[in-house]
PDB file of N, CA and C in Angstrom:
ATOM      1  N   MET A 114      19.927  -5.964  -4.791  1.00  0.00           N
ATOM      2  CA  MET A 114      19.002  -5.106  -5.496  1.00  0.00           C
ATOM      3  C   MET A 114      17.854  -4.733  -4.554  1.00  0.00           C
ATOM      4  N   PRO A 115      17.732  -3.465  -4.167  1.00  0.00           N
ATOM      5  CA  PRO A 115      16.714  -3.081  -3.187  1.00  0.00           C
ATOM      6  C   PRO A 115      15.279  -3.293  -3.686  1.00  0.00           C
ATOM      7  N   LEU A 116      15.047  -3.067  -4.969  1.00  0.00           N
ATOM      8  CA  LEU A 116      13.686  -3.235  -5.492  1.00  0.00           C
ATOM      9  C   LEU A 116      13.261  -4.698  -5.456  1.00  0.00           C
ATOM     10  N   GLY A 117      14.182  -5.582  -5.763  1.00  0.00           N
ATOM     11  CA  GLY A 117      13.887  -7.015  -5.698  1.00  0.00           C
ATOM     12  C   GLY A 117      13.620  -7.472  -4.276  1.00  0.00           C
ATOM     13  N   ASP A 118      14.386  -6.945  -3.329  1.00  0.00           N
ATOM     14  CA  ASP A 118      14.169  -7.293  -1.922  1.00  0.00           C
ATOM     15  C   ASP A 118      12.826  -6.778  -1.427  1.00  0.00           C
ATOM     16  N   CYS A 119      12.463  -5.585  -1.857  1.00  0.00           N
ATOM     17  CA  CYS A 119      11.169  -5.011  -1.469  1.00  0.00           C
ATOM     18  C   CYS A 119      10.026  -5.861  -2.018  1.00  0.00           C
ATOM     19  N   TRP A 120      10.145  -6.262  -3.275  1.00  0.00           N
ATOM     20  CA  TRP A 120       9.105  -7.093  -3.897  1.00  0.00           C
ATOM     21  C   TRP A 120       9.021  -8.447  -3.192  1.00  0.00           C
ATOM     22  N   LYS A 121      10.176  -9.003  -2.816  1.00  0.00           N
ATOM     23  CA  LYS A 121      10.208 -10.282  -2.117  1.00  0.00           C
ATOM     24  C   LYS A 121       9.525 -10.163  -0.755  1.00  0.00           C
ATOM     25  N   ASN A 122       9.772  -9.068  -0.032  1.00  0.00           N
ATOM     26  CA  ASN A 122       9.130  -8.857   1.266  1.00  0.00           C
ATOM     27  C   ASN A 122       7.630  -8.671   1.121  1.00  0.00           C
ATOM     28  N   LEU A 123       7.209  -7.893   0.120  1.00  0.00           N
ATOM     29  CA  LEU A 123       5.776  -7.688  -0.095  1.00  0.00           C
ATOM     30  C   LEU A 123       5.069  -8.990  -0.451  1.00  0.00           C
ATOM     31  N   SER A 124       5.692  -9.799  -1.280  1.00  0.00           N
ATOM     32  CA  SER A 124       5.069 -11.074  -1.638  1.00  0.00           C
ATOM     33  C   SER A 124       5.011 -12.000  -0.421  1.00  0.00           C
ATOM     34  N   TRP A 125       6.038 -11.946   0.438  1.00  0.00           N
ATOM     35  CA  TRP A 125       6.007 -12.757   1.652  1.00  0.00           C
ATOM     36  C   TRP A 125       4.889 -12.308   2.580  1.00  0.00           C
ATOM     37  N   PHE A 126       4.694 -10.973   2.755  1.00  0.00           N
ATOM     38  CA  PHE A 126       3.607 -10.461   3.595  1.00  0.00           C
ATOM     39  C   PHE A 126       2.239 -10.824   3.016  1.00  0.00           C
ATOM     40  N   TYR A 127       2.110 -10.763   1.699  1.00  0.00           N
ATOM     41  CA  TYR A 127       0.839 -11.150   1.064  1.00  0.00           C
ATOM     42  C   TYR A 127       0.572 -12.632   1.291  1.00  0.00           C
ATOM     43  N   TYR A 128       1.594 -13.449   1.173  1.00  0.00           N
ATOM     44  CA  TYR A 128       1.434 -14.877   1.418  1.00  0.00           C
ATOM     45  C   TYR A 128       1.024 -15.128   2.865  1.00  0.00           C
ATOM     46  N   GLN A 129       1.609 -14.420   3.814  1.00  0.00           N
ATOM     47  CA  GLN A 129       1.229 -14.550   5.220  1.00  0.00           C
ATOM     48  C   GLN A 129      -0.225 -14.125   5.433  1.00  0.00           C
ATOM     49  N   TYR A 130      -0.631 -13.047   4.766  1.00  0.00           N
ATOM     50  CA  TYR A 130      -2.024 -12.578   4.838  1.00  0.00           C
ATOM     51  C   TYR A 130      -2.967 -13.662   4.333  1.00  0.00           C
ATOM     52  N   LEU A 131      -2.609 -14.307   3.221  1.00  0.00           N
ATOM     53  CA  LEU A 131      -3.448 -15.379   2.686  1.00  0.00           C
ATOM     54  C   LEU A 131      -3.526 -16.554   3.653  1.00  0.00           C
ATOM     55  N   LEU A 132      -2.418 -16.889   4.294  1.00  0.00           N
ATOM     56  CA  LEU A 132      -2.424 -18.018   5.222  1.00  0.00           C
ATOM     57  C   LEU A 132      -3.199 -17.720   6.494  1.00  0.00           C
ATOM     58  N   VAL A 133      -3.011 -16.534   7.050  1.00  0.00           N
ATOM     59  CA  VAL A 133      -3.667 -16.196   8.314  1.00  0.00           C
ATOM     60  C   VAL A 133      -5.175 -16.085   8.141  1.00  0.00           C
ATOM     61  N   THR A 134      -5.618 -15.505   7.042  1.00  0.00           N
ATOM     62  CA  THR A 134      -7.051 -15.340   6.809  1.00  0.00           C
ATOM     63  C   THR A 134      -7.678 -16.524   6.090  1.00  0.00           C
ATOM     64  N   ALA A 135      -6.867 -17.534   5.750  1.00  0.00           N
ATOM     65  CA  ALA A 135      -7.328 -18.743   5.047  1.00  0.00           C
ATOM     66  C   ALA A 135      -7.909 -18.421   3.675  1.00  0.00           C
ATOM     67  N   LEU A 136      -7.452 -17.354   3.060  1.00  0.00           N
ATOM     68  CA  LEU A 136      -7.934 -16.994   1.731  1.00  0.00           C
ATOM     69  C   LEU A 136      -7.326 -17.853   0.640  1.00  0.00           C
ATOM     70  N   TYR A 137      -6.265 -18.576   0.956  1.00  0.00           N
ATOM     71  CA  TYR A 137      -5.630 -19.414  -0.050  1.00  0.00           C
ATOM     72  C   TYR A 137      -6.553 -20.544  -0.505  1.00  0.00           C
ATOM     73  N   MET A 138      -7.587 -20.861   0.290  1.00  0.00           N
ATOM     74  CA  MET A 138      -8.525 -21.925  -0.069  1.00  0.00           C
ATOM     75  C   MET A 138      -9.622 -21.440  -1.009  1.00  0.00           C
ATOM     76  N   LEU A 139      -9.774 -20.129  -1.150  1.00  0.00           N
ATOM     77  CA  LEU A 139     -10.849 -19.594  -1.979  1.00  0.00           C
ATOM     78  C   LEU A 139     -10.434 -19.518  -3.441  1.00  0.00           C
ATOM     79  N   GLU A 140     -11.441 -19.449  -4.277  1.00  0.00           N
ATOM     80  CA  GLU A 140     -11.180 -19.229  -5.692  1.00  0.00           C
ATOM     81  C   GLU A 140     -10.822 -17.760  -5.889  1.00  0.00           C
ATOM     82  N   PRO A 141     -10.188 -17.432  -7.015  1.00  0.00           N
ATOM     83  CA  PRO A 141      -9.758 -16.039  -7.227  1.00  0.00           C
ATOM     84  C   PRO A 141     -10.897 -15.021  -7.157  1.00  0.00           C
ATOM     85  N   TRP A 142     -12.070 -15.345  -7.697  1.00  0.00           N
ATOM     86  CA  TRP A 142     -13.163 -14.371  -7.657  1.00  0.00           C
ATOM     87  C   TRP A 142     -13.678 -14.198  -6.232  1.00  0.00           C
ATOM     88  N   GLU A 143     -13.673 -15.261  -5.429  1.00  0.00           N
ATOM     89  CA  GLU A 143     -14.097 -15.153  -4.033  1.00  0.00           C
ATOM     90  C   GLU A 143     -13.095 -14.327  -3.226  1.00  0.00           C
ATOM     91  N   ARG A 144     -11.830 -14.527  -3.524  1.00  0.00           N
ATOM     92  CA  ARG A 144     -10.782 -13.755  -2.858  1.00  0.00           C
ATOM     93  C   ARG A 144     -10.910 -12.271  -3.196  1.00  0.00           C
ATOM     94  N   THR A 145     -11.237 -11.979  -4.448  1.00  0.00           N
ATOM     95  CA  THR A 145     -11.420 -10.584  -4.871  1.00  0.00           C
ATOM     96  C   THR A 145     -12.606  -9.941  -4.158  1.00  0.00           C
ATOM     97  N   VAL A 146     -13.699 -10.671  -4.044  1.00  0.00           N
ATOM     98  CA  VAL A 146     -14.875 -10.148  -3.335  1.00  0.00           C
ATOM     99  C   VAL A 146     -14.544  -9.891  -1.871  1.00  0.00           C
ATOM    100  N   PHE A 147     -13.868 -10.836  -1.222  1.00  0.00           N
ATOM    101  CA  PHE A 147     -13.503 -10.659   0.186  1.00  0.00           C
ATOM    102  C   PHE A 147     -12.586  -9.466   0.372  1.00  0.00           C
ATOM    103  N   ASN A 148     -11.560  -9.350  -0.464  1.00  0.00           N
ATOM    104  CA  ASN A 148     -10.622  -8.232  -0.344  1.00  0.00           C
ATOM    105  C   ASN A 148     -11.309  -6.898  -0.609  1.00  0.00           C
ATOM    106  N   SER A 149     -12.238  -6.873  -1.564  1.00  0.00           N
ATOM    107  CA  SER A 149     -12.976  -5.638  -1.850  1.00  0.00           C
ATOM    108  C   SER A 149     -13.827  -5.213  -0.659  1.00  0.00           C
ATOM    109  N   LEU A 150     -14.503  -6.175  -0.061  1.00  0.00           N
ATOM    110  CA  LEU A 150     -15.314  -5.857   1.119  1.00  0.00           C
ATOM    111  C   LEU A 150     -14.440  -5.402   2.279  1.00  0.00           C
ATOM    112  N   LEU A 151     -13.311  -6.059   2.465  1.00  0.00           N
ATOM    113  CA  LEU A 151     -12.401  -5.686   3.546  1.00  0.00           C
ATOM    114  C   LEU A 151     -11.867  -4.271   3.356  1.00  0.00           C
ATOM    115  N   ILE A 152     -11.466  -3.936   2.147  1.00  0.00           N
ATOM    116  CA  ILE A 152     -10.956  -2.590   1.861  1.00  0.00           C
ATOM    117  C   ILE A 152     -12.060  -1.560   2.023  1.00  0.00           C
ATOM    118  N   SER A 153     -13.291  -1.902   1.618  1.00  0.00           N
ATOM    119  CA  SER A 153     -14.414  -0.969   1.778  1.00  0.00           C
ATOM    120  C   SER A 153     -14.702  -0.694   3.247  1.00  0.00           C
ATOM    121  N   VAL A 154     -14.741  -1.734   4.050  1.00  0.00           N
ATOM    122  CA  VAL A 154     -15.028  -1.564   5.482  1.00  0.00           C
ATOM    123  C   VAL A 154     -13.911  -0.771   6.158  1.00  0.00           C
ATOM    124  N   LEU A 155     -12.665  -1.084   5.841  1.00  0.00           N
ATOM    125  CA  LEU A 155     -11.549  -0.334   6.431  1.00  0.00           C
ATOM    126  C   LEU A 155     -11.564   1.123   5.986  1.00  0.00           C
ATOM    127  N   GLY A 156     -11.892   1.364   4.722  1.00  0.00           N
ATOM    128  CA  GLY A 156     -11.981   2.739   4.222  1.00  0.00           C
ATOM    129  C   GLY A 156     -13.078   3.525   4.923  1.00  0.00           C
ATOM    130  N   MET A 157     -14.234   2.895   5.120  1.00  0.00           N
ATOM    131  CA  MET A 157     -15.323   3.577   5.820  1.00  0.00           C
ATOM    132  C   MET A 157     -14.967   3.847   7.273  1.00  0.00           C
ATOM    133  N   ALA A 158     -14.253   2.922   7.916  1.00  0.00           N
ATOM    134  CA  ALA A 158     -13.850   3.124   9.306  1.00  0.00           C
ATOM    135  C   ALA A 158     -12.861   4.285   9.425  1.00  0.00           C
ATOM    136  N   VAL A 159     -11.912   4.355   8.507  1.00  0.00           N
ATOM    137  CA  VAL A 159     -10.949   5.458   8.536  1.00  0.00           C
ATOM    138  C   VAL A 159     -11.645   6.782   8.270  1.00  0.00           C
ATOM    139  N   TYR A 160     -12.555   6.810   7.308  1.00  0.00           N
ATOM    140  CA  TYR A 160     -13.282   8.039   6.997  1.00  0.00           C
ATOM    141  C   TYR A 160     -14.128   8.486   8.188  1.00  0.00           C
ATOM    142  N   THR A 161     -14.829   7.538   8.805  1.00  0.00           N
ATOM    143  CA  THR A 161     -15.660   7.873   9.959  1.00  0.00           C
ATOM    144  C   THR A 161     -14.813   8.404  11.109  1.00  0.00           C
ATOM    145  N   GLY A 162     -13.685   7.778  11.347  1.00  0.00           N
ATOM    146  CA  GLY A 162     -12.792   8.265  12.388  1.00  0.00           C
ATOM    147  C   GLY A 162     -12.267   9.658  12.090  1.00  0.00           C
ATOM    148  N   TYR A 163     -11.947   9.905  10.829  1.00  0.00           N
ATOM    149  CA  TYR A 163     -11.425  11.214  10.426  1.00  0.00           C
ATOM    150  C   TYR A 163     -12.487  12.305  10.564  1.00  0.00           C
ATOM    151  N   VAL A 164     -13.738  11.977  10.262  1.00  0.00           N
ATOM    152  CA  VAL A 164     -14.801  12.983  10.286  1.00  0.00           C
ATOM    153  C   VAL A 164     -15.328  13.207  11.694  1.00  0.00           C
ATOM    154  N   PHE A 165     -15.562  12.137  12.451  1.00  0.00           N
ATOM    155  CA  PHE A 165     -16.273  12.274  13.715  1.00  0.00           C
ATOM    156  C   PHE A 165     -15.393  12.317  14.960  1.00  0.00           C
ATOM    157  N   MET A 166     -14.188  11.798  14.909  1.00  0.00           N
ATOM    158  CA  MET A 166     -13.349  11.786  16.109  1.00  0.00           C
ATOM    159  C   MET A 166     -13.006  13.182  16.631  1.00  0.00           C
ATOM    160  N   PRO A 167     -12.705  14.160  15.784  1.00  0.00           N
ATOM    161  CA  PRO A 167     -12.425  15.491  16.339  1.00  0.00           C
ATOM    162  C   PRO A 167     -13.600  16.077  17.129  1.00  0.00           C
ATOM    163  N   GLN A 168     -14.820  15.819  16.661  1.00  0.00           N
ATOM    164  CA  GLN A 168     -15.994  16.316  17.380  1.00  0.00           C
ATOM    165  C   GLN A 168     -16.105  15.659  18.755  1.00  0.00           C
ATOM    166  N   HIS A 169     -15.887  14.353  18.810  1.00  0.00           N
ATOM    167  CA  HIS A 169     -15.980  13.641  20.080  1.00  0.00           C
ATOM    168  C   HIS A 169     -14.856  14.049  21.025  1.00  0.00           C
ATOM    169  N   ILE A 170     -13.678  14.235  20.513  1.00  0.00           N
ATOM    170  CA  ILE A 170     -12.560  14.658  21.354  1.00  0.00           C
ATOM    171  C   ILE A 170     -12.820  16.043  21.931  1.00  0.00           C
ATOM    172  N   MET A 171     -13.332  16.954  21.103  1.00  0.00           N
ATOM    173  CA  MET A 171     -13.645  18.298  21.616  1.00  0.00           C
ATOM    174  C   MET A 171     -14.754  18.247  22.655  1.00  0.00           C
ATOM    175  N   ALA A 172     -15.763  17.389  22.454  1.00  0.00           N
ATOM    176  CA  ALA A 172     -16.833  17.251  23.448  1.00  0.00           C
ATOM    177  C   ALA A 172     -16.282  16.736  24.769  1.00  0.00           C
ATOM    178  N   ILE A 173     -15.383  15.782  24.721  1.00  0.00           N
ATOM    179  CA  ILE A 173     -14.776  15.251  25.944  1.00  0.00           C
ATOM    180  C   ILE A 173     -13.936  16.323  26.631  1.00  0.00           C
ATOM    181  N   LEU A 174     -13.165  17.086  25.856  1.00  0.00           N
ATOM    182  CA  LEU A 174     -12.344  18.134  26.450  1.00  0.00           C
ATOM    183  C   LEU A 174     -13.200  19.234  27.071  1.00  0.00           C
ATOM    184  N   HIS A 175     -14.329  19.559  26.445  1.00  0.00           N
ATOM    185  CA  HIS A 175     -15.244  20.544  27.028  1.00  0.00           C
ATOM    186  C   HIS A 175     -15.879  19.987  28.305  1.00  0.00           C
ATOM    187  N   TYR A 176     -16.205  18.716  28.307  1.00  0.00           N
ATOM    188  CA  TYR A 176     -16.842  18.108  29.488  1.00  0.00           C
ATOM    189  C   TYR A 176     -15.893  18.162  30.679  1.00  0.00           C
ATOM    190  N   PHE A 177     -14.637  17.858  30.475  1.00  0.00           N
ATOM    191  CA  PHE A 177     -13.672  17.884  31.566  1.00  0.00           C
ATOM    192  C   PHE A 177     -13.052  19.258  31.774  1.00  0.00           C
ATOM    193  N   GLU A 178     -13.566  20.239  31.073  1.00  0.00           N
ATOM    194  CA  GLU A 178     -13.167  21.643  31.192  1.00  0.00           C
ATOM    195  C   GLU A 178     -11.682  21.855  30.934  1.00  0.00           C
ATOM    196  N   VAL A 179     -11.144  21.094  30.023  1.00  0.00           N
ATOM    197  CA  VAL A 179      -9.753  21.283  29.596  1.00  0.00           C
ATOM    198  C   VAL A 179      -9.696  22.444  28.620  1.00  0.00           C
ATOM    199  N   VAL A 180     -10.723  22.551  27.795  1.00  0.00           N
ATOM    200  CA  VAL A 180     -10.841  23.610  26.801  1.00  0.00           C
ATOM    201  C   VAL A 180     -12.114  24.380  27.121  1.00  0.00           C
ATOM    202  N   GLN A 181     -12.024  25.685  27.077  1.00  0.00           N
ATOM    203  CA  GLN A 181     -13.209  26.504  27.386  1.00  0.00           C
ATOM    204  C   GLN A 181     -14.051  26.734  26.151  1.00  0.00           C
TER     205      GLN A 181
END
């Protein structure tokens, strides 16, 4: 059953995430706060990269005269 295998893999990856970050020792509300902060920081980093990276890339290309 492909859906069952997918769910099994996702649960295994989540378990690995809990072990690597040592979140398994936290209480559920602490884990929720940590995950919320992590998702917020990652979201802001992706947004900042999406908004500002094209400007920086164009500035670099203009500096090296790749683009006129």
